[in-house]
Coordinates of C-alpha atoms and ligand atoms in Angstrom, one line a residue:
M14 CA 98.2 168.5 68.2
S15 CA 99.4 171.8 66.8
I16 CA 96.5 174.5 67.8
L17 CA 97.1 177.4 66.8
K18 CA 95.7 180.7 68.1
P19 CA 93.9 183.1 65.7
E20 CA 97.5 186.2 66.1
Q21 CA 99.2 183.4 64.9
Y22 CA 98.0 182.9 61.5
D23 CA 99.4 185.2 60.0
D24 CA 102.4 183.5 60.8
L25 CA 101.6 180.6 59.4
R26 CA 100.1 182.0 56.3
R27 CA 103.4 183.8 55.5
S28 CA 105.6 180.3 56.4
G29 CA 103.0 178.4 53.8
Q30 CA 103.2 181.1 51.0
I31 CA 107.5 180.7 51.9
N32 CA 106.9 177.2 51.2
A33 CA 104.6 177.6 48.2
Q34 CA 107.6 179.4 46.5
I35 CA 110.1 177.1 47.0
L36 CA 108.3 174.3 46.1
A37 CA 107.4 176.3 42.4
A38 CA 111.0 177.6 41.8
L39 CA 112.0 173.5 42.8
R40 CA 109.6 172.6 40.2
D41 CA 111.1 174.9 37.7
A42 CA 114.8 174.1 38.3
V43 CA 114.0 170.3 37.8
R44 CA 115.8 168.8 34.6
P45 CA 117.9 166.5 33.0
G46 CA 121.3 167.0 34.1
I47 CA 120.8 168.9 37.3
K48 CA 122.2 167.1 40.9
T49 CA 119.4 166.2 43.5
R50 CA 122.0 168.6 46.3
E51 CA 121.6 171.9 43.4
L52 CA 118.0 171.5 44.4
D53 CA 118.8 171.5 47.7
T54 CA 120.9 174.4 47.9
L55 CA 118.3 177.0 46.1
A56 CA 116.1 175.7 48.9
C57 CA 117.9 176.6 51.8
E58 CA 119.4 179.4 50.2
M59 CA 115.5 180.8 49.1
Q60 CA 114.8 179.8 52.9
R61 CA 117.4 182.3 54.3
E62 CA 116.6 185.1 52.0
M63 CA 113.2 184.7 53.2
G64 CA 114.1 185.2 56.9
A65 CA 113.4 181.3 57.3
E66 CA 115.0 178.0 57.8
S67 CA 114.2 174.1 57.2
S68 CA 111.9 172.1 59.2
F69 CA 113.6 169.0 58.3
L70 CA 117.1 169.6 58.5
G71 CA 118.4 168.0 62.0
Y72 CA 115.0 166.2 62.5
T73 CA 114.5 162.4 63.7
F74 CA 111.9 160.5 64.0
D75 CA 113.8 158.2 66.8
L76 CA 116.7 159.5 68.5
N77 CA 117.9 156.3 69.8
K78 CA 118.4 154.7 66.1
Q79 CA 118.0 157.1 63.4
P80 CA 120.5 160.3 62.5
A81 CA 119.7 163.4 62.4
Y82 CA 118.1 164.3 59.0
P83 CA 121.1 166.1 56.9
A84 CA 119.2 168.4 54.1
T85 CA 117.0 171.0 53.7
I86 CA 114.5 169.1 51.6
N87 CA 113.8 165.4 50.8
V88 CA 113.9 164.4 47.3
S89 CA 112.6 161.6 46.0
V90 CA 113.0 159.4 42.8
N91 CA 111.4 156.9 41.4
E92 CA 110.7 154.0 43.3
E93 CA 111.4 156.2 46.2
L94 CA 108.2 156.5 48.5
V95 CA 109.0 159.7 50.8
H96 CA 112.6 160.7 52.9
G97 CA 114.7 160.9 49.4
I98 CA 118.3 162.4 51.0
P99 CA 119.4 164.9 47.9
G100 CA 123.4 164.4 47.0
K101 CA 125.3 163.4 43.8
R102 CA 122.4 162.1 42.2
V103 CA 121.9 163.2 39.0
L104 CA 118.2 164.0 37.5
K105 CA 117.9 162.1 34.2
R106 CA 114.3 162.7 31.5
G107 CA 111.8 160.7 32.9
D108 CA 112.8 160.4 36.4
V109 CA 109.6 160.9 38.7
V110 CA 111.1 163.2 41.1
T111 CA 109.3 164.0 44.5
L112 CA 110.0 167.5 46.3
D113 CA 109.1 167.9 49.6
C114 CA 109.4 170.8 51.9
G115 CA 109.2 171.8 55.3
T116 CA 109.9 175.6 56.3
R117 CA 109.7 177.2 60.0
Y118 CA 109.1 181.0 60.3
K119 CA 109.0 182.5 63.2
G120 CA 108.4 179.1 64.7
I121 CA 105.2 178.5 62.3
I122 CA 106.1 175.2 60.3
T123 CA 104.1 174.4 57.5
D124 CA 105.1 171.5 54.9
A125 CA 104.0 170.2 51.1
A126 CA 105.2 168.3 48.5
L127 CA 104.6 167.5 44.5
T128 CA 105.9 165.1 42.4
V129 CA 107.0 165.9 38.9
V130 CA 108.2 164.2 35.8
V131 CA 112.0 165.3 34.5
G132 CA 111.9 167.0 31.5
E133 CA 109.2 165.3 29.7
S134 CA 105.3 165.0 30.6
G135 CA 105.5 161.0 31.6
S136 CA 103.6 157.8 30.5
P137 CA 100.0 157.8 30.9
R138 CA 100.1 155.8 33.8
V139 CA 102.9 157.9 35.4
Q140 CA 100.3 160.8 34.7
Q141 CA 97.4 159.0 36.1
L142 CA 99.3 158.3 39.2
I143 CA 100.4 161.8 40.4
Q144 CA 96.8 163.5 39.0
A145 CA 95.5 160.2 41.7
T146 CA 97.6 161.9 44.6
E147 CA 96.5 165.4 43.9
E148 CA 92.9 164.3 43.3
A149 CA 92.7 162.9 46.5
L150 CA 94.9 166.1 48.4
E151 CA 91.7 168.2 46.6
V152 CA 89.2 165.6 47.7
A153 CA 90.4 165.3 51.4
I154 CA 90.5 169.3 51.7
A155 CA 87.2 169.9 50.2
L156 CA 86.0 167.8 53.6
L157 CA 88.7 168.9 55.9
K158 CA 86.5 171.0 58.5
P159 CA 86.0 170.6 62.3
G160 CA 83.8 167.7 63.8
R161 CA 85.2 165.5 60.5
R162 CA 87.5 162.5 61.9
V163 CA 91.1 161.3 60.7
G164 CA 89.1 158.4 59.5
D165 CA 86.6 160.5 57.3
I166 CA 89.5 161.8 55.8
A167 CA 91.8 158.9 55.3
F168 CA 89.1 156.8 54.0
A169 CA 88.3 159.4 51.5
I170 CA 91.9 159.8 50.1
Q171 CA 92.2 155.5 50.0
A172 CA 88.6 155.5 47.8
V173 CA 90.2 158.1 45.0
L174 CA 93.6 156.2 45.1
Q175 CA 91.7 153.2 44.7
K176 CA 89.7 154.1 41.9
Y177 CA 93.0 153.8 39.9
R178 CA 94.0 150.6 41.2
L179 CA 97.1 151.7 42.6
G180 CA 98.8 150.7 45.7
I181 CA 99.0 152.6 48.9
P182 CA 101.5 152.5 51.9
P183 CA 99.6 151.8 55.0
N184 CA 102.6 153.0 57.2
F185 CA 103.2 156.7 55.8
G186 CA 101.0 159.3 55.8
G187 CA 99.7 162.8 57.2
H188 CA 99.7 164.4 60.1
G189 CA 99.6 167.6 62.8
V190 CA 102.4 170.6 62.1
G191 CA 102.1 173.9 62.7
L192 CA 104.0 174.3 66.2
R193 CA 105.8 171.4 65.6
P194 CA 107.1 169.0 61.9
H195 CA 105.3 165.7 62.9
D196 CA 102.8 166.3 65.3
D197 CA 99.1 164.4 66.1
P198 CA 97.3 163.1 64.8
H199 CA 99.1 160.9 62.3
I200 CA 96.5 161.0 59.2
P201 CA 96.4 157.9 57.6
N202 CA 95.6 157.3 53.5
I203 CA 94.0 154.1 54.7
G204 CA 90.9 154.3 57.4
K205 CA 87.5 154.2 58.1
P206 CA 84.7 156.5 58.4
G207 CA 84.1 158.4 62.0
E208 CA 87.2 156.1 63.5
G209 CA 89.9 158.6 64.7
D210 CA 89.7 162.3 66.5
A211 CA 87.9 164.6 65.2
F212 CA 89.6 167.9 63.6
Q213 CA 89.2 171.3 65.4
V214 CA 89.3 174.9 64.4
G215 CA 92.6 176.8 64.5
Q216 CA 94.0 173.2 64.1
V217 CA 97.4 173.0 61.6
V218 CA 97.4 169.6 59.6
A219 CA 99.6 168.4 56.5
I220 CA 97.7 165.8 54.3
E221 CA 99.8 164.1 52.1
P222 CA 98.3 161.0 49.9
M223 CA 101.1 158.7 48.4
A224 CA 100.9 155.8 46.1
M225 CA 103.2 153.7 43.9
L226 CA 102.1 151.6 40.5
G227 CA 102.9 148.3 42.3
R228 CA 103.0 146.8 45.4
P229 CA 102.4 148.7 48.9
E230 CA 105.4 147.1 50.7
T231 CA 107.9 149.5 51.6
R232 CA 111.8 149.4 52.9
L233 CA 114.3 151.4 54.7
L234 CA 117.4 151.9 52.9
R235 CA 120.8 151.6 55.2
D236 CA 120.9 155.6 54.9
H237 CA 118.2 155.4 58.1
W238 CA 116.0 157.7 56.0
T239 CA 115.5 156.7 52.2
V240 CA 111.7 154.5 52.0
V241 CA 111.5 152.7 48.7
T242 CA 109.1 150.6 47.4
T243 CA 110.4 146.6 48.0
D244 CA 109.0 146.0 44.2
R245 CA 110.8 149.3 43.1
S246 CA 107.4 150.0 41.6
I247 CA 107.7 154.4 40.8
C248 CA 105.9 156.0 43.8
A249 CA 104.1 159.9 43.5
H250 CA 103.5 162.1 46.9
T251 CA 101.3 165.3 46.8
E252 CA 101.2 167.5 50.2
H253 CA 99.8 170.5 51.3
T254 CA 99.2 171.7 54.7
M255 CA 96.0 173.1 55.7
L256 CA 94.3 175.4 58.9
I257 CA 91.1 174.6 60.1
H258 CA 88.2 177.3 60.3
A259 CA 84.7 176.9 61.2
D260 CA 83.4 176.9 58.2
G261 CA 86.4 174.4 56.6
A262 CA 90.0 174.3 55.5
E263 CA 92.5 177.3 54.5
V264 CA 95.3 175.9 52.6
V265 CA 98.2 177.9 53.1
T266 CA 100.9 176.1 51.1
R267 CA 98.8 177.2 47.6
F268 CA 101.1 178.1 44.8
P269 CA 100.5 181.9 43.8
N270 CA 98.3 180.8 41.2
G271 CA 95.8 178.7 43.5
E272 CA 97.5 175.2 42.5
Ligands
MG7 MG1 106.5 166.7 53.8
MG8 MG1 104.4 166.0 55.7

């Protein structure tokens, strides 16, 4: 679990602001014809300019089976749920793209993601998919405070996503962050009220509702990273990093305009 000391809070906030500025720039840069690697290069250059680095680059969940992550950000397109590796892929109008960025600044890590449609607003159902993950995240943020349990948050996210009849992948979700890229606890997007650990003052967590238009089953591509929906249905994913105070959660990865 990542519990920060109050003297570390400002470095967390700076890490979150850097991450937010990068995601805002990436969102603006997304257009038909851009290669996903160009987005990765932009994020890498911005982090370096601001005295930070990627918390994703070189990361692995499993030292035995999984190669170190080879890029600065995740760019997950259409049926890719999470951990898409930027590369030669050229984005097309109508692609549904999740940009996920992790920033380490003075050793303090923040993590945030958003989903956009390339060059257009998307079909009504795709718009609803994206807005559902955003709504679920805001509901979770409003609930987050000391004493609230992981299952309370998971249940609230699940309720929003189910209201829109979306698939919810059972094996992916939020996590502790701050001192490590993926810290305890795992914060699923499906759960029961009252279950799991209680949140504490000073704890840093990333909450990340994700959903798909089709079935919740996923599989891992041969690159050992990219997770795709088995039925190739479209996915969306929204994430912020929060610092927990006595009276509720401070979102440290908000855009300057409050998004
Ligand atoms: Mg993330
Ligand atoms: Mg995360």
